[in-house]
């Protein structure tokens, strides 16, 4: 017997309970992984609360790192003892999880287990945001929200490495210090941020806004763009954005709006390899710092969700079985 978190119904963090579970058996193209750490992501809270539909009983988690302890009959690329990570697993809030071999990422030697669990989902997200949702070029000015969050800290570092000017928003002094350490050029509070962005850009506005906050920032994000700027709305930490009139894009200056999701930017092995290899290489070399802001025993998954939703966290949260 082993342990896993389950939710028997949608609800608040309290629906997450530790339960006994069978060790899962890998299918032909699957790996059985002993989880060293599981990543906590905002999407896990949307699934737990019922904003995104899932079937119950539900074990959250799509991100983990650990060691392969068994392989399916048709697996050729991995063997027992390999260290792997994934952003595309399921039921990773557990001591053991199954990972499809084609979605497993080999972990380089220079990357420890906690960094390996912290990086895949937020790292590949930051990668597709700046390369594929909107291609950031040196000299662009970019606004990102929640600059001390998991995605935010990685995004800022990748943007600075690209040669962009980064303006970010945060809610506290502690978060401001972390955003600056990651390289942000300007760190704002949310109140009146669009006006401040205009001032900082000589009235012009930014080339692109990366907005993972959603409801509370959406209008200000649109108002921060220059003519023909792009709003990349990639999350809803403050709640979903209500229905939207496309005419506002015209009025704002022939703006564009996209609402991307990671899965559509990992369409094939080449794309997955491109993104994961670049972010893992950057982490292994020390060029990209991955901040684990909180580690929780597996049994305290509810506590991690509570902290994340209360915006009490910085960087990445991990569950450690
Ligand atoms: P974060 O670590 O960034 O945590 C969310 C942060 O959002 C908070 O710390 C807080 O920072 C800010 N925030 C602002 N308003 C609220 C609010 N009302 N409630 C809670 N938080 C708020 O989380 P992640 O890095 O895991 O994810 C960031 C966003 O990116 C999420 O919306 C997530 O869904 C999205 N995402 C989207 C992906 C995609 O492919 N589309 C993939 C991965 C993540 P502060 O206190 O500074 O305001």
Tab-separated table of C-alpha atoms and ligand atoms in Angstrom:
chain	number	residue	atom	x	y	z
A	1	UNK	CA	0.000	0.000	0.000
A	2	UNK	CA	1.024	3.551	-0.675
A	3	UNK	CA	-0.481	7.010	-0.264
A	4	UNK	CA	-2.124	9.574	-2.522
A	5	UNK	CA	-4.256	12.684	-2.155
A	6	UNK	CA	-7.865	12.427	-3.269
A	7	UNK	CA	-10.805	14.786	-3.518
A	8	UNK	CA	-14.160	13.012	-3.406
A	9	UNK	CA	-16.038	16.129	-4.590
A	10	UNK	CA	-15.359	19.680	-5.765
A	11	UNK	CA	-14.802	22.241	-3.044
A	12	UNK	CA	-12.319	24.200	-0.961
A	13	UNK	CA	-8.852	22.994	0.023
A	14	UNK	CA	-10.412	20.845	2.779
A	15	UNK	CA	-11.653	18.313	0.190
A	16	UNK	CA	-8.033	17.204	-0.338
A	17	UNK	CA	-7.358	14.189	1.897
A	18	UNK	CA	-4.529	11.718	2.191
A	19	UNK	CA	-5.670	8.190	1.469
A	20	UNK	CA	-4.188	4.734	1.036
A	21	UNK	CA	-3.847	3.663	-2.583
A	22	UNK	CA	-2.561	0.749	-4.623
A	23	UNK	CA	0.780	1.187	-6.366
A	24	UNK	CA	-0.311	1.805	-9.981
A	25	UNK	CA	0.742	-0.591	-12.748
A	26	UNK	CA	2.330	0.944	-15.855
A	27	UNK	CA	0.697	0.430	-19.248
A	28	UNK	CA	2.870	-0.627	-22.219
A	29	UNK	CA	4.201	2.900	-22.902
A	30	UNK	CA	4.243	4.121	-19.307
A	31	UNK	CA	6.762	4.595	-16.518
A	32	UNK	CA	6.049	3.977	-12.852
A	33	UNK	CA	7.757	6.805	-10.984
A	34	UNK	CA	8.543	7.061	-7.285
A	35	UNK	CA	7.737	10.716	-6.717
A	36	UNK	CA	10.503	12.796	-5.134
A	37	UNK	CA	8.385	15.952	-5.310
A	38	UNK	CA	5.162	17.000	-7.008
A	39	UNK	CA	4.628	20.528	-8.320
A	40	UNK	CA	1.598	22.482	-7.131
A	41	UNK	CA	0.048	24.572	-9.896
A	42	UNK	CA	-2.841	26.970	-10.082
A	43	UNK	CA	-4.678	24.634	-12.440
A	44	UNK	CA	-4.812	22.093	-9.603
A	45	UNK	CA	-6.881	24.583	-7.619
A	46	UNK	CA	-9.229	25.229	-10.581
A	47	UNK	CA	-9.760	21.455	-10.872
A	48	UNK	CA	-10.232	20.988	-7.131
A	49	UNK	CA	-12.738	23.827	-6.849
A	50	UNK	CA	-14.781	22.783	-9.872
A	51	UNK	CA	-13.903	25.761	-12.145
A	52	UNK	CA	-12.450	23.087	-14.444
A	53	UNK	CA	-14.464	19.865	-14.661
A	54	UNK	CA	-12.856	16.606	-13.527
A	55	UNK	CA	-14.153	13.215	-12.452
A	56	UNK	CA	-14.278	12.251	-8.770
A	57	UNK	CA	-12.648	10.767	-6.838
A	58	UNK	CA	-9.870	12.960	-8.196
A	59	UNK	CA	-6.147	12.942	-7.457
A	60	UNK	CA	-4.693	16.293	-8.554
A	61	UNK	CA	-1.293	16.952	-10.046
A	62	UNK	CA	0.238	16.985	-13.502
A	63	UNK	CA	3.814	17.823	-12.525
A	64	UNK	CA	6.404	15.725	-10.720
A	65	UNK	CA	9.987	14.562	-10.630
A	66	UNK	CA	11.295	11.268	-9.357
A	67	UNK	CA	12.927	7.961	-10.174
A	68	UNK	CA	11.644	5.328	-12.585
A	69	UNK	CA	10.958	2.115	-10.636
A	70	UNK	CA	9.206	0.065	-13.358
A	71	UNK	CA	8.557	0.380	-17.089
A	72	UNK	CA	5.891	-0.891	-19.480
A	73	UNK	CA	6.723	-3.569	-22.034
A	74	UNK	CA	7.087	-1.160	-24.985
A	75	UNK	CA	9.218	1.503	-23.304
A	76	UNK	CA	12.583	1.922	-25.018
A	77	UNK	CA	13.816	5.407	-24.089
A	78	UNK	CA	13.874	5.016	-20.298
A	79	UNK	CA	14.948	2.380	-17.822
A	80	UNK	CA	14.617	1.656	-14.101
A	81	UNK	CA	16.735	4.090	-12.097
A	82	UNK	CA	16.405	7.032	-14.514
A	83	UNK	CA	15.507	10.410	-13.042
A	84	UNK	CA	12.636	11.991	-14.915
A	85	UNK	CA	10.248	14.913	-14.617
A	86	UNK	CA	7.002	15.774	-16.350
A	87	UNK	CA	4.554	18.631	-16.757
A	88	UNK	CA	2.002	16.405	-18.439
A	89	UNK	CA	1.328	13.661	-15.921
A	90	UNK	CA	-1.783	12.983	-13.908
A	91	UNK	CA	-2.385	12.024	-10.276
A	92	UNK	CA	1.037	13.252	-9.239
A	93	UNK	CA	-0.057	14.216	-5.702
A	94	UNK	CA	1.006	10.716	-4.665
A	95	UNK	CA	3.946	8.570	-3.614
A	96	UNK	CA	3.876	6.779	-6.970
A	97	UNK	CA	2.612	8.093	-10.288
A	98	UNK	CA	2.394	6.867	-13.877
A	99	UNK	CA	4.006	8.966	-16.600
A	100	UNK	CA	3.605	8.385	-20.342
A	101	UNK	CA	7.106	7.718	-21.669
A	102	UNK	CA	6.671	10.262	-24.472
A	103	UNK	CA	5.855	12.962	-21.904
A	104	UNK	CA	8.768	12.171	-19.586
A	105	UNK	CA	11.691	14.585	-19.524
A	106	UNK	CA	15.152	13.268	-18.630
A	107	UNK	CA	16.588	15.262	-15.715
A	108	UNK	CA	20.191	16.426	-16.243
A	109	UNK	CA	22.733	15.575	-13.530
A	110	UNK	CA	23.193	19.184	-12.459
A	111	UNK	CA	19.492	19.561	-11.579
A	112	UNK	CA	18.314	18.306	-8.168
A	113	UNK	CA	14.947	16.595	-7.628
A	114	UNK	CA	13.185	19.631	-6.203
A	115	UNK	CA	14.306	21.914	-9.006
A	116	UNK	CA	13.324	19.193	-11.487
A	117	UNK	CA	9.811	19.088	-10.037
A	118	UNK	CA	9.542	22.877	-9.877
A	119	UNK	CA	10.620	23.683	-13.403
A	120	UNK	CA	8.712	21.734	-16.092
A	121	UNK	CA	5.273	23.299	-16.068
A	122	UNK	CA	6.101	26.889	-15.233
A	123	UNK	CA	9.405	26.788	-17.155
A	124	UNK	CA	7.897	25.475	-20.389
A	125	UNK	CA	4.999	27.897	-19.939
A	126	UNK	CA	7.342	30.874	-19.721
A	127	UNK	CA	9.192	29.471	-22.734
A	128	UNK	CA	6.151	29.211	-25.000
A	129	UNK	CA	4.800	32.565	-23.812
A	130	UNK	CA	7.885	34.487	-24.926
A	131	UNK	CA	8.733	32.402	-28.000
A	132	UNK	CA	5.448	31.248	-29.447
A	133	UNK	CA	2.396	33.081	-28.091
A	134	UNK	CA	4.144	36.365	-28.804
A	135	UNK	CA	7.755	36.357	-29.935
A	136	UNK	CA	9.612	38.841	-27.710
A	137	UNK	CA	12.578	40.557	-29.376
A	138	UNK	CA	15.475	42.463	-27.799
A	139	UNK	CA	14.330	46.008	-27.046
A	140	UNK	CA	10.654	45.134	-26.532
A	141	UNK	CA	8.961	46.449	-23.413
A	142	UNK	CA	6.891	43.823	-21.619
A	143	UNK	CA	4.411	43.956	-18.732
A	144	UNK	CA	3.979	40.784	-16.659
A	145	UNK	CA	1.755	40.411	-13.608
A	146	UNK	CA	2.479	38.521	-10.388
A	147	UNK	CA	6.201	38.997	-10.865
A	148	UNK	CA	7.172	37.019	-7.738
A	149	UNK	CA	4.991	34.023	-8.598
A	150	UNK	CA	6.128	30.704	-9.990
A	151	UNK	CA	5.664	31.633	-13.654
A	152	UNK	CA	6.485	35.292	-12.972
A	153	UNK	CA	10.010	34.779	-11.626
A	154	UNK	CA	10.963	32.481	-14.504
A	155	UNK	CA	9.310	34.683	-17.126
A	156	UNK	CA	11.187	37.756	-15.937
A	157	UNK	CA	14.542	35.968	-16.089
A	158	UNK	CA	13.886	34.633	-19.600
A	159	UNK	CA	12.720	38.061	-20.765
A	160	UNK	CA	15.838	39.761	-19.413
A	161	UNK	CA	18.025	37.131	-21.065
A	162	UNK	CA	16.209	37.986	-24.322
A	163	UNK	CA	17.036	41.680	-23.910
A	164	UNK	CA	13.553	42.990	-23.109
A	165	UNK	CA	12.630	45.703	-20.655
A	166	UNK	CA	10.418	44.164	-17.959
A	167	UNK	CA	7.727	45.955	-15.986
A	168	UNK	CA	5.953	43.796	-13.429
A	169	UNK	CA	3.267	44.021	-10.748
A	170	UNK	CA	3.352	42.524	-7.249
A	171	UNK	CA	1.322	42.917	-4.054
A	172	UNK	CA	3.979	43.330	-1.340
A	173	UNK	CA	7.463	44.596	-0.518
A	174	UNK	CA	8.776	41.053	-0.102
A	175	UNK	CA	7.489	40.160	-3.558
A	176	UNK	CA	8.934	43.354	-4.986
A	177	UNK	CA	12.403	42.398	-3.712
A	178	UNK	CA	12.142	38.976	-5.368
A	179	UNK	CA	10.921	40.440	-8.663
A	180	UNK	CA	13.859	42.860	-8.700
A	181	UNK	CA	16.284	40.059	-7.885
A	182	UNK	CA	14.914	38.185	-10.921
A	183	UNK	CA	15.814	41.217	-13.024
A	184	UNK	CA	12.604	43.257	-13.348
A	185	UNK	CA	13.379	46.829	-14.416
A	186	UNK	CA	10.245	48.363	-12.901
A	187	UNK	CA	8.095	46.866	-10.152
A	188	UNK	CA	4.607	48.299	-9.622
A	189	UNK	CA	1.667	47.660	-7.301
A	190	UNK	CA	-1.601	46.765	-9.026
A	191	UNK	CA	-3.493	49.939	-8.157
A	192	UNK	CA	-3.446	52.247	-11.209
A	193	UNK	CA	-0.780	50.171	-12.950
A	194	UNK	CA	-1.936	51.053	-16.482
A	195	UNK	CA	-1.339	54.786	-15.918
A	196	UNK	CA	2.087	54.068	-14.478
A	197	UNK	CA	2.962	51.854	-17.437
A	198	UNK	CA	2.053	54.757	-19.774
A	199	UNK	CA	4.310	57.101	-17.780
A	200	UNK	CA	7.174	54.627	-17.869
A	201	UNK	CA	6.844	54.225	-21.638
A	202	UNK	CA	6.525	57.936	-22.550
A	203	UNK	CA	2.827	57.480	-23.213
A	204	UNK	CA	3.345	54.717	-25.725
A	205	UNK	CA	2.493	51.503	-23.846
A	206	UNK	CA	4.111	48.076	-23.971
A	207	UNK	CA	4.530	45.621	-26.838
A	208	UNK	CA	2.985	42.742	-24.915
A	209	UNK	CA	1.299	41.995	-21.603
A	210	UNK	CA	1.517	38.518	-20.090
A	211	UNK	CA	-1.493	38.335	-17.777
A	212	UNK	CA	-1.999	35.282	-15.558
A	213	UNK	CA	-4.084	37.186	-13.003
A	214	UNK	CA	-7.190	37.550	-15.193
A	215	UNK	CA	-10.346	39.220	-13.922
A	216	UNK	CA	-8.734	41.929	-11.755
A	217	UNK	CA	-6.041	43.006	-14.240
A	218	UNK	CA	-7.600	42.406	-17.657
A	219	UNK	CA	-8.881	45.942	-18.315
A	220	UNK	CA	-5.649	47.521	-17.106
A	221	UNK	CA	-3.637	45.103	-19.215
A	222	UNK	CA	-5.501	46.146	-22.363
A	223	UNK	CA	-5.017	49.800	-21.407
A	224	UNK	CA	-1.251	49.261	-21.043
A	225	UNK	CA	-0.674	48.189	-24.654
A	226	UNK	CA	0.787	50.267	-27.440
A	227	UNK	CA	-0.857	50.360	-30.858
A	228	UNK	CA	-0.861	46.825	-32.281
A	229	UNK	CA	0.261	45.430	-28.929
A	230	UNK	CA	-0.672	41.928	-27.801
A	231	UNK	CA	-2.412	40.741	-24.658
A	232	UNK	CA	-1.501	37.174	-23.780
A	233	UNK	CA	-4.063	36.140	-21.163
A	234	UNK	CA	-2.731	32.878	-19.765
A	235	UNK	CA	-4.462	32.443	-16.433
A	236	UNK	CA	-7.099	33.512	-13.986
A	237	UNK	CA	-5.532	33.648	-10.521
A	238	UNK	CA	-8.070	36.340	-9.534
A	239	UNK	CA	-10.947	34.687	-11.407
A	240	UNK	CA	-12.062	34.243	-15.018
A	241	UNK	CA	-12.414	37.267	-17.312
A	242	UNK	CA	-16.065	37.959	-18.171
A	243	UNK	CA	-17.326	37.906	-21.804
A	244	UNK	CA	-15.527	40.393	-23.999
A	245	UNK	CA	-16.492	42.629	-26.949
A	246	UNK	CA	-13.869	42.302	-29.754
A	247	UNK	CA	-14.554	45.906	-30.768
A	248	UNK	CA	-12.470	46.874	-27.715
A	249	UNK	CA	-9.397	45.595	-29.562
A	250	UNK	CA	-10.045	48.059	-32.376
A	251	UNK	CA	-10.654	50.963	-29.987
A	252	UNK	CA	-7.484	50.126	-28.060
A	253	UNK	CA	-5.287	50.346	-31.167
A	254	UNK	CA	-5.741	47.229	-33.336
A	255	UNK	CA	-4.698	45.093	-30.388
A	256	UNK	CA	-4.576	41.326	-30.380
A	257	UNK	CA	-5.706	38.962	-27.647
A	258	UNK	CA	-4.867	35.317	-27.201
A	259	UNK	CA	-5.738	32.819	-24.446
A	260	UNK	CA	-3.140	30.052	-24.751
A	261	UNK	CA	-2.563	26.875	-22.771
A	262	UNK	CA	0.617	24.815	-22.391
A	263	UNK	CA	-0.703	21.600	-23.959
A	264	UNK	CA	-1.135	23.298	-27.326
A	265	UNK	CA	2.534	24.303	-27.266
A	266	UNK	CA	3.797	20.766	-26.625
A	267	UNK	CA	2.320	19.287	-29.768
A	268	UNK	CA	5.043	16.818	-30.629
A	269	UNK	CA	8.335	15.392	-29.273
A	270	UNK	CA	10.426	18.039	-31.066
A	271	UNK	CA	8.490	20.900	-29.496
A	272	UNK	CA	8.590	19.290	-26.054
A	273	UNK	CA	12.319	18.672	-26.370
A	274	UNK	CA	13.024	22.231	-27.577
A	275	UNK	CA	11.271	23.843	-24.624
A	276	UNK	CA	12.311	21.419	-21.898
A	277	UNK	CA	15.950	21.191	-22.992
A	278	UNK	CA	16.314	24.980	-23.067
A	279	UNK	CA	14.859	25.537	-19.614
A	280	UNK	CA	16.622	22.559	-18.009
A	281	UNK	CA	19.925	23.631	-19.558
A	282	UNK	CA	19.457	27.142	-18.208
A	283	UNK	CA	18.685	25.761	-14.733
A	284	UNK	CA	21.638	23.338	-14.813
A	285	UNK	CA	24.041	26.132	-15.769
A	286	UNK	CA	22.701	28.453	-13.076
A	287	UNK	CA	21.591	31.019	-15.677
A	288	UNK	CA	17.983	30.408	-14.598
A	289	UNK	CA	17.290	30.401	-10.867
A	290	UNK	CA	14.271	28.346	-9.846
A	291	UNK	CA	12.833	29.502	-6.550
A	292	UNK	CA	11.033	26.911	-4.458
A	293	UNK	CA	9.057	29.160	-2.129
A	294	UNK	CA	7.440	26.379	-0.114
A	295	UNK	CA	7.668	22.628	0.417
A	296	UNK	CA	4.842	20.758	2.125
A	297	UNK	CA	4.493	17.119	3.173
A	298	UNK	CA	2.123	15.310	0.783
A	299	UNK	CA	-0.473	15.087	3.559
A	300	UNK	CA	-0.581	18.911	3.676
A	301	UNK	CA	-1.731	19.449	0.085
A	302	UNK	CA	-4.719	21.410	1.396
A	303	UNK	CA	-2.374	23.783	3.206
A	304	UNK	CA	-0.430	24.385	-0.025
A	305	UNK	CA	-3.646	25.149	-1.914
A	306	UNK	CA	-4.800	27.496	0.813
A	307	UNK	CA	-1.519	29.414	0.725
A	308	UNK	CA	-1.474	29.627	-3.081
A	309	UNK	CA	-5.046	30.896	-3.319
A	310	UNK	CA	-4.475	33.402	-0.506
A	311	UNK	CA	-1.532	34.823	-2.527
A	312	UNK	CA	0.741	34.065	0.411
A	313	UNK	CA	3.374	32.353	-1.727
A	314	UNK	CA	6.347	33.170	-3.907
A	315	UNK	CA	7.988	31.012	-6.553
A	316	UNK	CA	7.052	27.356	-6.747
A	317	UNK	CA	5.248	25.172	-4.206
A	318	UNK	CA	6.136	21.490	-3.909
A	319	UNK	CA	4.577	18.500	-2.170
A	320	UNK	CA	7.093	16.035	-0.831
A	321	UNK	CA	5.806	12.482	-0.174
B	1	LIG	P1	1.670	32.181	-8.895
B	1	LIG	O1	2.786	31.642	-8.126
B	1	LIG	O2	1.927	33.285	-9.871
B	1	LIG	O3	0.523	32.582	-7.911
B	1	LIG	C1	-0.494	33.430	-8.333
B	1	LIG	C2	-0.169	34.872	-8.037
B	1	LIG	O4	-1.134	35.670	-8.683
B	1	LIG	C3	-0.266	35.230	-6.578
B	1	LIG	O5	0.867	34.919	-5.822
B	1	LIG	C4	-0.529	36.708	-6.644
B	1	LIG	O6	0.697	37.436	-6.708
B	1	LIG	C5	-1.251	36.872	-7.992
B	1	LIG	N1	-2.660	37.206	-7.760
B	1	LIG	C6	-3.231	38.378	-8.098
B	1	LIG	N2	-4.508	38.386	-7.729
B	1	LIG	C7	-4.752	37.208	-7.119
B	1	LIG	C8	-5.900	36.658	-6.497
B	1	LIG	N3	-7.058	37.323	-6.433
B	1	LIG	N4	-5.805	35.422	-5.953
B	1	LIG	C9	-4.667	34.733	-6.016
B	1	LIG	N5	-3.531	35.211	-6.601
B	1	LIG	C10	-3.579	36.455	-7.150
B	1	LIG	O7	0.966	30.990	-9.696
B	1	LIG	P2	1.526	30.185	-10.935
B	1	LIG	O8	2.854	30.681	-11.316
B	1	LIG	O9	1.343	28.745	-10.659
B	1	LIG	O10	0.478	30.563	-12.065
B	1	LIG	C11	0.306	31.905	-12.470
B	1	LIG	C12	-0.827	31.943	-13.470
B	1	LIG	O11	-0.400	31.280	-14.646
B	1	LIG	C13	-2.099	31.249	-13.005
B	1	LIG	O12	-3.197	31.999	-13.440
B	1	LIG	C14	-2.049	29.948	-13.753
B	1	LIG	O13	-3.309	29.402	-13.971
B	1	LIG	C15	-1.400	30.370	-15.042
B	1	LIG	N6	-0.775	29.311	-15.794
B	1	LIG	C16	-1.196	29.139	-17.076
B	1	LIG	C17	-0.608	28.222	-17.882
B	1	LIG	C18	-1.029	28.146	-19.311
B	1	LIG	O14	-0.430	27.412	-20.117
B	1	LIG	N7	-2.042	28.878	-19.715
B	1	LIG	C19	0.422	27.318	-17.376
B	1	LIG	C20	0.858	27.626	-16.029
B	1	LIG	C21	0.252	28.566	-15.273
B	1	LIG	P3	0.675	38.934	-6.070
B	1	LIG	O15	0.370	38.741	-4.626
B	1	LIG	O16	2.007	39.513	-6.340
B	1	LIG	O17	-0.421	39.634	-6.803
